[in-house]
Every structure is written in C-alpha cells, then in structure tokens.
Tab-separated table of N, CA and C in Angstrom:
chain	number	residue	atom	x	y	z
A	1241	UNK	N	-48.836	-129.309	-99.707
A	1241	UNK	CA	-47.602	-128.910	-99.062
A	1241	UNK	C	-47.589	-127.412	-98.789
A	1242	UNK	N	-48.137	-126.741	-99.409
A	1242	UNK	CA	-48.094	-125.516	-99.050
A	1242	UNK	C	-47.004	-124.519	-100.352
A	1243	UNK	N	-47.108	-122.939	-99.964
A	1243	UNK	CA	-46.559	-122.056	-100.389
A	1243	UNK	C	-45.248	-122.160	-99.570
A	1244	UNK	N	-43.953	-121.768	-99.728
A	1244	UNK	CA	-42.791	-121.318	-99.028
A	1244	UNK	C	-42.167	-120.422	-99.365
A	1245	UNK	N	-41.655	-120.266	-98.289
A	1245	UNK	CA	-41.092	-118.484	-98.245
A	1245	UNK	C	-40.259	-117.993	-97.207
A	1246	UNK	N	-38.777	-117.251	-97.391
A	1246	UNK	CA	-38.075	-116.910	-96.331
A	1246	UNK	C	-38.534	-116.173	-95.335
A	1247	UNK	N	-37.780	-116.269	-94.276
A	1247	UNK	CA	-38.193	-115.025	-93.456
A	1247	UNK	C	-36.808	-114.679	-92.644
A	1248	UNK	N	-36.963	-113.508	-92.653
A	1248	UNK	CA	-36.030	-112.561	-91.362
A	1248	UNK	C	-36.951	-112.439	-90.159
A	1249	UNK	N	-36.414	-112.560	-89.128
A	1249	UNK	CA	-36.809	-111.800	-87.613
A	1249	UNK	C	-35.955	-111.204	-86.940
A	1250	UNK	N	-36.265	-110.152	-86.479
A	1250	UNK	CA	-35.187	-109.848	-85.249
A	1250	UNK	C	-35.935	-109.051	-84.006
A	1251	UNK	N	-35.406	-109.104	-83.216
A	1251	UNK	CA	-36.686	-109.556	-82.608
A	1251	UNK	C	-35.674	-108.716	-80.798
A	1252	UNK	N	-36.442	-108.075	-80.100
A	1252	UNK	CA	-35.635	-107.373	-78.886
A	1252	UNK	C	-36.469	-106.761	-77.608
A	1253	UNK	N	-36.003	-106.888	-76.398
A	1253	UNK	CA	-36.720	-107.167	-75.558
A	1253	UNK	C	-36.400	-107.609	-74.222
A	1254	UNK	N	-36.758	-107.389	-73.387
A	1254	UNK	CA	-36.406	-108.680	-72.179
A	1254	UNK	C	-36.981	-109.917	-71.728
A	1255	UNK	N	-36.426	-110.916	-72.056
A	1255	UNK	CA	-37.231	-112.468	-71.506
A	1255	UNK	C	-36.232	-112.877	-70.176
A	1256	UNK	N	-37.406	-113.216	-68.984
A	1256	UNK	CA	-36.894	-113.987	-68.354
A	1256	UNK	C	-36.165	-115.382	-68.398
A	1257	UNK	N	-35.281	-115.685	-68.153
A	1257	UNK	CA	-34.291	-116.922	-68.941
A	1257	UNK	C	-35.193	-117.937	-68.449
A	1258	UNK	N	-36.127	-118.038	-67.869
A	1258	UNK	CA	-36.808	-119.116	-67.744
A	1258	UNK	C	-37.283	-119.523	-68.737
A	1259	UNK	N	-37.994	-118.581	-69.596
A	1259	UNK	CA	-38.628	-119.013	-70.651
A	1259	UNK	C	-38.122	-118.868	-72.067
A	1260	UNK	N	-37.062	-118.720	-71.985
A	1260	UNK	CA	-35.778	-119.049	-72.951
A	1260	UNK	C	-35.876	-120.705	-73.451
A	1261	UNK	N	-35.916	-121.191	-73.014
A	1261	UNK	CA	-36.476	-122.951	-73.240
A	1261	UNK	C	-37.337	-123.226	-74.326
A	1262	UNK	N	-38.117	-122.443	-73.786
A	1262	UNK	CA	-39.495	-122.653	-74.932
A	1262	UNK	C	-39.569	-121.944	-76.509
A	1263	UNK	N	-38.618	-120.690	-76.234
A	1263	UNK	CA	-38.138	-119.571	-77.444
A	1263	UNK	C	-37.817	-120.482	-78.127
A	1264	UNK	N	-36.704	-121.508	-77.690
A	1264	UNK	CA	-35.480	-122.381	-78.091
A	1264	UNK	C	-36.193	-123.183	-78.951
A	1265	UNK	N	-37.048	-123.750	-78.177
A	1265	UNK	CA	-37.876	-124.650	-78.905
A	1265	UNK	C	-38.772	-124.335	-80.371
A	1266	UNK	N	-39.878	-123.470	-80.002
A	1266	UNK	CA	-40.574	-122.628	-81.403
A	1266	UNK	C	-39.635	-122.437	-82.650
A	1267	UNK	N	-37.906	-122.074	-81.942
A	1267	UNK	CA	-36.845	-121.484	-83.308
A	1267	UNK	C	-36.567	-122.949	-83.846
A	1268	UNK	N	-36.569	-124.089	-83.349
A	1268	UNK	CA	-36.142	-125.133	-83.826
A	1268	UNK	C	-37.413	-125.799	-84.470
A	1269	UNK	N	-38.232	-125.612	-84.093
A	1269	UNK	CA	-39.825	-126.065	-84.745
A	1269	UNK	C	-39.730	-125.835	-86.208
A	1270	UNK	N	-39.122	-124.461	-86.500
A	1270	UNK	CA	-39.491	-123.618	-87.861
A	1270	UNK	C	-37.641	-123.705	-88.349
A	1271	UNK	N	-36.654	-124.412	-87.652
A	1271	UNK	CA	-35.629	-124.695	-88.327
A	1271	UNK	C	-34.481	-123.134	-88.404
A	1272	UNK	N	-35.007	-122.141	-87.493
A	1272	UNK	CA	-34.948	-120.850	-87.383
A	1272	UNK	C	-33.231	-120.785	-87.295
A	1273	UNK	N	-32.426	-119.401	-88.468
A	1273	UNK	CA	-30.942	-120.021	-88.084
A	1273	UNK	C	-30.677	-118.599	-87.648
A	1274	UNK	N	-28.578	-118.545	-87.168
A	1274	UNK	CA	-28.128	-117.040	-86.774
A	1274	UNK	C	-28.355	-116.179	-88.287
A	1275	UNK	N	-27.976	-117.017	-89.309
A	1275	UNK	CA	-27.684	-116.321	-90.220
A	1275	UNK	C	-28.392	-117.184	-91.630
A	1276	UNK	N	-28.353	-116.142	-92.775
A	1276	UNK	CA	-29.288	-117.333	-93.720
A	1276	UNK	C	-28.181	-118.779	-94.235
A	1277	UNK	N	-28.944	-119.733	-94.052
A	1277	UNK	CA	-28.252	-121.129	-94.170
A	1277	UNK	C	-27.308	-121.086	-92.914
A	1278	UNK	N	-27.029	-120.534	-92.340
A	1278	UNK	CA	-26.125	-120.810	-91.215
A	1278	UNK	C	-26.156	-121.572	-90.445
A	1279	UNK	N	-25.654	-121.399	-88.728
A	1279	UNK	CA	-26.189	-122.911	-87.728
A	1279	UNK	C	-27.361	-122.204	-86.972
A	1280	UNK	N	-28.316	-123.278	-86.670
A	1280	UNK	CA	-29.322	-123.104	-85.750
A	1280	UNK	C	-29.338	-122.276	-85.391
A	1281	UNK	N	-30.496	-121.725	-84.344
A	1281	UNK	CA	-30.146	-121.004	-83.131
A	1281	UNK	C	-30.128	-121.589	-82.084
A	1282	UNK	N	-28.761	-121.250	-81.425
A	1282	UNK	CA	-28.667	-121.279	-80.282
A	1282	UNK	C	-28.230	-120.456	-79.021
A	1283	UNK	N	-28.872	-120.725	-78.194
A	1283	UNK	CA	-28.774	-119.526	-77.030
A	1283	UNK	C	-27.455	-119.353	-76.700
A	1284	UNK	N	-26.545	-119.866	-76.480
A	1284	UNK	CA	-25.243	-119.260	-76.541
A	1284	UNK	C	-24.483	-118.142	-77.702
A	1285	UNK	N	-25.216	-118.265	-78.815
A	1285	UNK	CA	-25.023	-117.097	-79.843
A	1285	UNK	C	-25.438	-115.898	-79.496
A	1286	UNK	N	-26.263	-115.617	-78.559
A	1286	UNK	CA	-26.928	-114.798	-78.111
A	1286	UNK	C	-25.743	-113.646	-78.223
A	1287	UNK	N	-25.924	-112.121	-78.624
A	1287	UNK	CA	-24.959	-111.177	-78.784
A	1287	UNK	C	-25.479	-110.060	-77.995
A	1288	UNK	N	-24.654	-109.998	-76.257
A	1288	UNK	CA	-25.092	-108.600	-75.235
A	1288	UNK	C	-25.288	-106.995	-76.391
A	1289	UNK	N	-25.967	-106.706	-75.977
A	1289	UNK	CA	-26.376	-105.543	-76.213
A	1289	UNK	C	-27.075	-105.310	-77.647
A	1290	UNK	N	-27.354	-106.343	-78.351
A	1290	UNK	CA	-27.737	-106.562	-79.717
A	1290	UNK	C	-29.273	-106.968	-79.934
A	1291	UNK	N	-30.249	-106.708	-81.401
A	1291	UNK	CA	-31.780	-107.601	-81.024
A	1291	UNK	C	-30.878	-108.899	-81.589
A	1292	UNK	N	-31.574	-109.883	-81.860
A	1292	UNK	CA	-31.820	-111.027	-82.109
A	1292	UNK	C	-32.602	-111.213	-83.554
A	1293	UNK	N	-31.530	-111.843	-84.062
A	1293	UNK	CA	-31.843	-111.807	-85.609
A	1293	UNK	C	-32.126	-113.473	-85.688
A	1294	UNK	N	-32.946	-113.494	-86.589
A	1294	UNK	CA	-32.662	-115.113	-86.747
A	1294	UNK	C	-33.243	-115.152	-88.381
A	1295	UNK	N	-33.140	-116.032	-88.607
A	1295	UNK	CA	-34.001	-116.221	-90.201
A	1295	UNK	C	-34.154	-117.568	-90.979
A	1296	UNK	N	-35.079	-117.501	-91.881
A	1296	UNK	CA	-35.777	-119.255	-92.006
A	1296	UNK	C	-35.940	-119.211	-93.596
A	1297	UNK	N	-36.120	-120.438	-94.111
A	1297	UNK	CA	-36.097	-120.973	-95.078
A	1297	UNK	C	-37.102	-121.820	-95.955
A	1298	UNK	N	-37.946	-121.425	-96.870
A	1298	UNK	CA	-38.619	-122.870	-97.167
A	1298	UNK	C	-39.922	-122.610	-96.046
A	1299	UNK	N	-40.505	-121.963	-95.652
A	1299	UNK	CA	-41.682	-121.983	-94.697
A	1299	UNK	C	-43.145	-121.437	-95.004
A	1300	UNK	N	-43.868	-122.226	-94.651
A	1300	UNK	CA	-45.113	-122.415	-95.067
A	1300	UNK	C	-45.913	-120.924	-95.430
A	1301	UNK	N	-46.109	-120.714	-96.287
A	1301	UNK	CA	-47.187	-119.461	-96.045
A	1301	UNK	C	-45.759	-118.051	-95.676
A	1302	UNK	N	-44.490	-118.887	-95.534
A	1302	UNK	CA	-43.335	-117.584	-94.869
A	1302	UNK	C	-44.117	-116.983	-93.405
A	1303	UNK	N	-44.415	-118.040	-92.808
A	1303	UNK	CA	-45.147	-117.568	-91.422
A	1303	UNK	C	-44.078	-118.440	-90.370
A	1304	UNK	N	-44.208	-117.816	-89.522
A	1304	UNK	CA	-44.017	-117.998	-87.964
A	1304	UNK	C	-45.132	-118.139	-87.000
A	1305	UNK	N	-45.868	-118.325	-86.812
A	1305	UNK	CA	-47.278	-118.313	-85.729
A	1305	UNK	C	-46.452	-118.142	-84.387
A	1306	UNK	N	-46.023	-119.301	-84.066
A	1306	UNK	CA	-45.807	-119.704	-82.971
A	1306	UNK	C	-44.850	-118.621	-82.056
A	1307	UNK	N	-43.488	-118.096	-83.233
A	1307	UNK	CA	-42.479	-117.683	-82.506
A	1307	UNK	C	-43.400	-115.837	-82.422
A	1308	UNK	N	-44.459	-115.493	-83.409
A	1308	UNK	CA	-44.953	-114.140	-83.521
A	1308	UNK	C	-45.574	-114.217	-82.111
A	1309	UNK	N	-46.281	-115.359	-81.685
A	1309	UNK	CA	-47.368	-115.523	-80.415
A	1309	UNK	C	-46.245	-115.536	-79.290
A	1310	UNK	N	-45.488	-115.918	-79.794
A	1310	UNK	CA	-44.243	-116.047	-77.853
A	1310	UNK	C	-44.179	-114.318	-77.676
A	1311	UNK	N	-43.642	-113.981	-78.778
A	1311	UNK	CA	-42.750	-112.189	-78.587
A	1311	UNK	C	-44.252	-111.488	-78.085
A	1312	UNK	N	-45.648	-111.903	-78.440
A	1312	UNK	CA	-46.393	-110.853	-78.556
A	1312	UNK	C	-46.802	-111.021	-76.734
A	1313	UNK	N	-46.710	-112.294	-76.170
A	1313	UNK	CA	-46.817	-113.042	-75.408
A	1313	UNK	C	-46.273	-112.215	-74.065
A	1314	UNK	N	-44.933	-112.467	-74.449
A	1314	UNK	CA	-43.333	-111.620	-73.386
A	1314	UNK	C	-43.631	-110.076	-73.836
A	1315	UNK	N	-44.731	-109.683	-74.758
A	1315	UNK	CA	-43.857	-108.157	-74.947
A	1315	UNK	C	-42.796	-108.032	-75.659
A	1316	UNK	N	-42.163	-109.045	-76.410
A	1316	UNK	CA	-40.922	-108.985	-77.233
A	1316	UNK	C	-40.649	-108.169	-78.690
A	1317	UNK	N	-40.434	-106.695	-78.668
A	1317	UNK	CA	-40.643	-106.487	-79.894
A	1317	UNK	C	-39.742	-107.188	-80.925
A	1318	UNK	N	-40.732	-106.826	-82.442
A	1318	UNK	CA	-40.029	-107.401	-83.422
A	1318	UNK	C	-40.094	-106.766	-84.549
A	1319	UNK	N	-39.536	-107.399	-85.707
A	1319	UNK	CA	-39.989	-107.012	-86.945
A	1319	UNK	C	-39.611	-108.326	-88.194
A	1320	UNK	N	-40.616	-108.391	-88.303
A	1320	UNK	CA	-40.414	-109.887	-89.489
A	1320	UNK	C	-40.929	-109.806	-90.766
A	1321	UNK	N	-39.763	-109.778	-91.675
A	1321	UNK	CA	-40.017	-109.727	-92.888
A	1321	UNK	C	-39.747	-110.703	-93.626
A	1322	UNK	N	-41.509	-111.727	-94.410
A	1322	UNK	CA	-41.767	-112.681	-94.917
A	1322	UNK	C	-41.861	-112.275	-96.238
A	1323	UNK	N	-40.672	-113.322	-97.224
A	1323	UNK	CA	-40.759	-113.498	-98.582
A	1323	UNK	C	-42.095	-113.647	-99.115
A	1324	UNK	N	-42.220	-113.192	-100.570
A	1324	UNK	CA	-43.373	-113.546	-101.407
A	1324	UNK	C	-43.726	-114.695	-101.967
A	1325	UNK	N	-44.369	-114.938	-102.566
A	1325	UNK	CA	-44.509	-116.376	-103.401
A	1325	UNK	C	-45.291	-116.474	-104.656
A	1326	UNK	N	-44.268	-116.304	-105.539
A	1326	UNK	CA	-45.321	-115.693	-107.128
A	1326	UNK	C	-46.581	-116.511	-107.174
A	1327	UNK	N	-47.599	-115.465	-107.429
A	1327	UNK	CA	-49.109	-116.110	-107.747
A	1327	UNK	C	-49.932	-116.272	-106.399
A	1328	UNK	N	-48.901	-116.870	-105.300
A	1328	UNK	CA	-50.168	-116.982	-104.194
A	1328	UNK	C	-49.739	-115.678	-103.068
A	1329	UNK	N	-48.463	-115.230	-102.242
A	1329	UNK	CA	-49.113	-113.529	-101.652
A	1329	UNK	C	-47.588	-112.697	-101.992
A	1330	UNK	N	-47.728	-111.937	-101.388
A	1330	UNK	CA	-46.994	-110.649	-101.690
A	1330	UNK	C	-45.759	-110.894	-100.308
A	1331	UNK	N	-44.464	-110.312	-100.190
A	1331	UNK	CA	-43.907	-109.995	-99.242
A	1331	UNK	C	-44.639	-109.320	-98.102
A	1332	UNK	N	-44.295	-109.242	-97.288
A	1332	UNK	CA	-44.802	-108.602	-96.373
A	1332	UNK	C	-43.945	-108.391	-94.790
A	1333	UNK	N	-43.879	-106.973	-94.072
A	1333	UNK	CA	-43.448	-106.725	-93.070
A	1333	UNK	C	-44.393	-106.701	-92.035
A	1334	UNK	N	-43.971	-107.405	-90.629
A	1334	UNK	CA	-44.831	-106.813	-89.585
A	1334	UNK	C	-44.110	-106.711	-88.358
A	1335	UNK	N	-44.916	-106.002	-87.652
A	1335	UNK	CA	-43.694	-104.965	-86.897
A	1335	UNK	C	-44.519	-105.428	-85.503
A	1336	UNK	N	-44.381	-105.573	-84.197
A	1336	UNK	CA	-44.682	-105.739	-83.109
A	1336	UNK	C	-43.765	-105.155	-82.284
A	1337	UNK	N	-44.659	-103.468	-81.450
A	1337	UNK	CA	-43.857	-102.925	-80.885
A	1337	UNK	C	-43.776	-103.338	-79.054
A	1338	UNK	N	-44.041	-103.884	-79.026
A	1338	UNK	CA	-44.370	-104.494	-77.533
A	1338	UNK	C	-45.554	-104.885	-76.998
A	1339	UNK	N	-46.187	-103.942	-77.603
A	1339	UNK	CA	-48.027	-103.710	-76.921
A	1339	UNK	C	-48.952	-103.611	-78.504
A	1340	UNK	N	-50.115	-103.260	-77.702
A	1340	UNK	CA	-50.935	-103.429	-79.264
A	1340	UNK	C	-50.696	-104.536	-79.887
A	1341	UNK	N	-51.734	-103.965	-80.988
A	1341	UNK	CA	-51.520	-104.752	-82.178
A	1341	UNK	C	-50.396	-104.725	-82.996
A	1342	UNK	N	-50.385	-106.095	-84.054
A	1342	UNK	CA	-49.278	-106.048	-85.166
A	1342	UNK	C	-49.618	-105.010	-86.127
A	1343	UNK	N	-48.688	-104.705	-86.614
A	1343	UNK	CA	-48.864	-103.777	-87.897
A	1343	UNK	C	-48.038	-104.528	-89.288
A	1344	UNK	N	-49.043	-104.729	-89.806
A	1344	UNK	CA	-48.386	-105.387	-91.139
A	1344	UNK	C	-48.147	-104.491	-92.280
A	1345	UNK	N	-47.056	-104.480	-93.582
A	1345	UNK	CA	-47.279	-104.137	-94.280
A	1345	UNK	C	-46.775	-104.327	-95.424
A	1346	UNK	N	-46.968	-103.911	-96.946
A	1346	UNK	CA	-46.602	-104.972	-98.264
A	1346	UNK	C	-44.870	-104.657	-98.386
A	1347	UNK	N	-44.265	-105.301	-98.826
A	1347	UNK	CA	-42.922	-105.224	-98.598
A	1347	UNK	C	-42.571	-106.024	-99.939
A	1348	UNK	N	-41.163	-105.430	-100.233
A	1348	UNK	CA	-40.097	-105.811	-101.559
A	1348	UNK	C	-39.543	-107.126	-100.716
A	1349	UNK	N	-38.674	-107.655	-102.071
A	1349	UNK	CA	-38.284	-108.650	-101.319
A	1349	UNK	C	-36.580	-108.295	-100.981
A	1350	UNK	N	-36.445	-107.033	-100.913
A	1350	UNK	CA	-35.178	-106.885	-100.295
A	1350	UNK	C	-35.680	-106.103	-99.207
A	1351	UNK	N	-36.463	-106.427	-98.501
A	1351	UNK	CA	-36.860	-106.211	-97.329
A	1351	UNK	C	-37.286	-104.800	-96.952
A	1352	UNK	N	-38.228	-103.738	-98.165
A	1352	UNK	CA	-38.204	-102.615	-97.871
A	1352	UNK	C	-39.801	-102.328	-97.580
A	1353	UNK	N	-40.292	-101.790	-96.716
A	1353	UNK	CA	-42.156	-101.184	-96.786
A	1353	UNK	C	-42.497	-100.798	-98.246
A	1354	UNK	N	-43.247	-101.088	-98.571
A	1354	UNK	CA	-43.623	-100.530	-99.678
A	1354	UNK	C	-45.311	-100.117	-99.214
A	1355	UNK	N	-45.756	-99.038	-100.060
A	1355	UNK	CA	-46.939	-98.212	-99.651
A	1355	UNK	C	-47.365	-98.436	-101.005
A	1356	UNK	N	-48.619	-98.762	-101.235
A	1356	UNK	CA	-49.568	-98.921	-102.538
A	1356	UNK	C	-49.821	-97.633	-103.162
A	1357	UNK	N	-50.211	-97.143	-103.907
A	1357	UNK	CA	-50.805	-96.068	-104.620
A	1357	UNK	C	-51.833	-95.446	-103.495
A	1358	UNK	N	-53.136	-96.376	-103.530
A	1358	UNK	CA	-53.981	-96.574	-102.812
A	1358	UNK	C	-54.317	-96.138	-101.441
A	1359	UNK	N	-52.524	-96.221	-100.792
A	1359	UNK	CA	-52.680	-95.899	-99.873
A	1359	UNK	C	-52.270	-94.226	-99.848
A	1360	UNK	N	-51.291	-94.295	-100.692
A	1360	UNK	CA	-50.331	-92.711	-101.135
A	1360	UNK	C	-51.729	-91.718	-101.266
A	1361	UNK	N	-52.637	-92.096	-101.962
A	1361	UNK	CA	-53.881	-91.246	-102.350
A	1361	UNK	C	-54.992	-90.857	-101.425
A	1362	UNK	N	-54.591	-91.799	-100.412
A	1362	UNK	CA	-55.685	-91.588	-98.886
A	1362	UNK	C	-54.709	-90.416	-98.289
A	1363	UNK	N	-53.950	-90.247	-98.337
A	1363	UNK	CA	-53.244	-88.641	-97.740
A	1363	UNK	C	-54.026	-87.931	-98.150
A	1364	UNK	N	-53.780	-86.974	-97.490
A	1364	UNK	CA	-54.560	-85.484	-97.565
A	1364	UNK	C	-53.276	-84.342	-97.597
A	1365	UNK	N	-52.174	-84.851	-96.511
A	1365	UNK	CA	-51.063	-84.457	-96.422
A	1365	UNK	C	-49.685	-84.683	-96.309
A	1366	UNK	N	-49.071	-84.292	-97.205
A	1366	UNK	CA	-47.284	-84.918	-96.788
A	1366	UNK	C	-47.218	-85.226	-95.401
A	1367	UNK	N	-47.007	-84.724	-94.480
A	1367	UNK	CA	-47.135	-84.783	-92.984
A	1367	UNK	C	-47.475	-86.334	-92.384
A	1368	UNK	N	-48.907	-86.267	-92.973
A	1368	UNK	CA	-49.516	-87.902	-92.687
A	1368	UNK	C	-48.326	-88.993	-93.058
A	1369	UNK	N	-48.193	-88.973	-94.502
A	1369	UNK	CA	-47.622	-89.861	-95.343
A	1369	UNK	C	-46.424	-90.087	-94.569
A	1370	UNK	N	-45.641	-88.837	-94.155
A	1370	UNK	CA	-44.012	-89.111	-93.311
A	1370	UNK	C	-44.469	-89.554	-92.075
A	1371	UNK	N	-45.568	-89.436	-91.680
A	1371	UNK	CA	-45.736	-89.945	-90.231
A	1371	UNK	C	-46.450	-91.521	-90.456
A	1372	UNK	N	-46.993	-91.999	-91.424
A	1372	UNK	CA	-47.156	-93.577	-91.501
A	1372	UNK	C	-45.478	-93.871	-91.871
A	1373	UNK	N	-45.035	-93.485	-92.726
A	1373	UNK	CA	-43.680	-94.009	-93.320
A	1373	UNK	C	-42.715	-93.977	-91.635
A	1374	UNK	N	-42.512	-93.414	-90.843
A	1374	UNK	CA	-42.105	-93.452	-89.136
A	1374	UNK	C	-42.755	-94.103	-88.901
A	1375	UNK	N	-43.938	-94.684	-88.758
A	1375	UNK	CA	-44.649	-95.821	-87.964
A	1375	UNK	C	-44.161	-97.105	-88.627
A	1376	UNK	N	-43.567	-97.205	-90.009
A	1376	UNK	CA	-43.464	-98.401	-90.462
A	1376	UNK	C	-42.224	-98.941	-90.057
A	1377	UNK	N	-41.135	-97.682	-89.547
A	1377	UNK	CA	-39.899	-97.590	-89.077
A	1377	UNK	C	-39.522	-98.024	-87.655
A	1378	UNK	N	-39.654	-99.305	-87.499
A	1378	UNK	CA	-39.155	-99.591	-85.901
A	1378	UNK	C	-38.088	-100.286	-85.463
A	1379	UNK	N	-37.640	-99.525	-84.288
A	1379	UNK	CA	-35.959	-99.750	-84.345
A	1379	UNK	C	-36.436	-100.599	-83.224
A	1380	UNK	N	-35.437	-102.052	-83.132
A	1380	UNK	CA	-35.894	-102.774	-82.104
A	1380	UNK	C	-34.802	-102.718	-81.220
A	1381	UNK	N	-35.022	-102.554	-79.937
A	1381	UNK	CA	-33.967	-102.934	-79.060
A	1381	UNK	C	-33.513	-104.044	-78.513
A	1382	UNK	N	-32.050	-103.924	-78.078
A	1382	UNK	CA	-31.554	-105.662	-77.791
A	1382	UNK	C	-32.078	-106.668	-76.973
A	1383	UNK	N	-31.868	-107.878	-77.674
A	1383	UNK	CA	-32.431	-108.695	-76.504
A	1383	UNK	C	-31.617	-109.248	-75.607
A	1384	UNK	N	-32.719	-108.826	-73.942
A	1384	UNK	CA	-31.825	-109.428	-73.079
A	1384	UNK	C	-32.587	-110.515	-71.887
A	1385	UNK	N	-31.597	-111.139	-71.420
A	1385	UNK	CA	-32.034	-112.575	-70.791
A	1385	UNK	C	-32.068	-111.874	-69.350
A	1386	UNK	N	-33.094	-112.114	-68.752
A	1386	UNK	CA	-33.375	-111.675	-67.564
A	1386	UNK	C	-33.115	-112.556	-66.480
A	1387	UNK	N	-32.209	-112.359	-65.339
A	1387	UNK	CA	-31.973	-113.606	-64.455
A	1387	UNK	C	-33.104	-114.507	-63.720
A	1388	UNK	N	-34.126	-113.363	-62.837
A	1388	UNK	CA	-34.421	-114.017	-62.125
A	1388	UNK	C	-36.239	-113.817	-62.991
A	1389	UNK	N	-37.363	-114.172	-62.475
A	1389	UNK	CA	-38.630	-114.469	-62.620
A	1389	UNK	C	-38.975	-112.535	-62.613
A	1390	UNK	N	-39.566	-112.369	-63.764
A	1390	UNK	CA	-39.852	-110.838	-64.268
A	1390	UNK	C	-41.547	-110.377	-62.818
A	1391	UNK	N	-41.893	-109.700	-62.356
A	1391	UNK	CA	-42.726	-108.983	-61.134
A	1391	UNK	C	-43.768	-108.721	-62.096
C-alpha cells in the first residue's frame, strides 16, 4: 500500500480555460481539497486575484506526479509541501518557478525549509547562505483562467 502523507499546493499562473478540464481531473485523481478535509476542488472556488491552494490527504509517497507534471507543463508556478513519514522519508518542499528545474528541499512538518548542517557548512559566506535561504522563498502569483487559446 504504500507510505502516506499530506500535502499542501498552491500553485499560480495562467492556464488557458481549456485546459482547466484536465487540472480538474489530476485534483480529483489525488482527492485534492480547498481546504484540509474540506470540499473538493472545484473550479468555481476559484478566488480572482489569489494562487490556488489546494491540499491532500493520506497520499502515496505524499506525491503528486501528475498535478507537479501539468504546472511544470503550463509553466504553472508552485510550491508543494509534502508531509514526512516516520522511518521511510523526511518532509519536503519543492518549489517550481515557471521554468527550469524543481528545486526541492528538507522541510518541518509545519511547513518550514529547513537547511542541514551539511549544507550550512558548504558556505563560505553569510551572503551565500541568505541568498539560498531567498531562493527557497517563492512567492507565487495568482492563478488565472485565460479565455481564449494562449499564442
């Protein structure tokens, strides 16, 4: 059966409403709600000028595949922070700023970055350290439904 584990997303961007369908679908795959235990998601919850929060329960590994591959897909940034699971992994944040790669990293389970020793000791300089700790920091912007077919 697997490991399980919560997750937060929120997630911001522009999708053409065409492919709003399929979003719909992936969030219901993984049981994805507005709020924890709350109702579904559904696209009429949708909140103008806001990202898109959603969050899950009970999930395998605390993964998303599907809904991480749509956003990375559209360009949709995000940031999803997956519960731990004593004995088999650690919390963890990952951040998708539109482009590039994901950036993952070890995380509390009240949803904070956490930086290893390990990594604290690969500095050379404060400077560095505040400038990974800003990279781990991404503010997502709202998501919005685009009318017609994106150029």
């Amino acid at each position: 059966m697997g490991n399980r584990a919560p997750i937060h997303i929120t997630i911001g961007g522009t999708l053409p409403r065409e492919h709003l369908e399929v979003f719909a679908a992936h969030a219901a795959d993984y049981d994805l709600r507005t709020e924890w235990d709350g109702e579904p998601f559904d696209a009429a919850a949708l909140v103008a000028g806001e990202p898109l929060e959603l969050y899950g329960t009970e999930l395998n590994g605390g993964q998303i595949p599907a809904v991480d591959a749509f956003c990375c897909e559209h360009g949709l940034p995000f940031r999803r922070w997956s519960g731990g699971c004593l004995g088999a992994f650690m919390p963890e944040i990952v951040l998708y700023d539109g482009t590039g790669p994901l950036r993952d990293y070890t995380a509390s389970e009240d949803e904070w970055v956490l930086f290893p020793p390990s990594w604290i000791k690969g500095f050379t300089r404060l400077r560095e350290l505040k400038r990974e700790m800003a990279r781990a920091e991404l503010t997502i912007p709202p998501f919005v439904l685009l009318r017609g077919a994106r150029a």
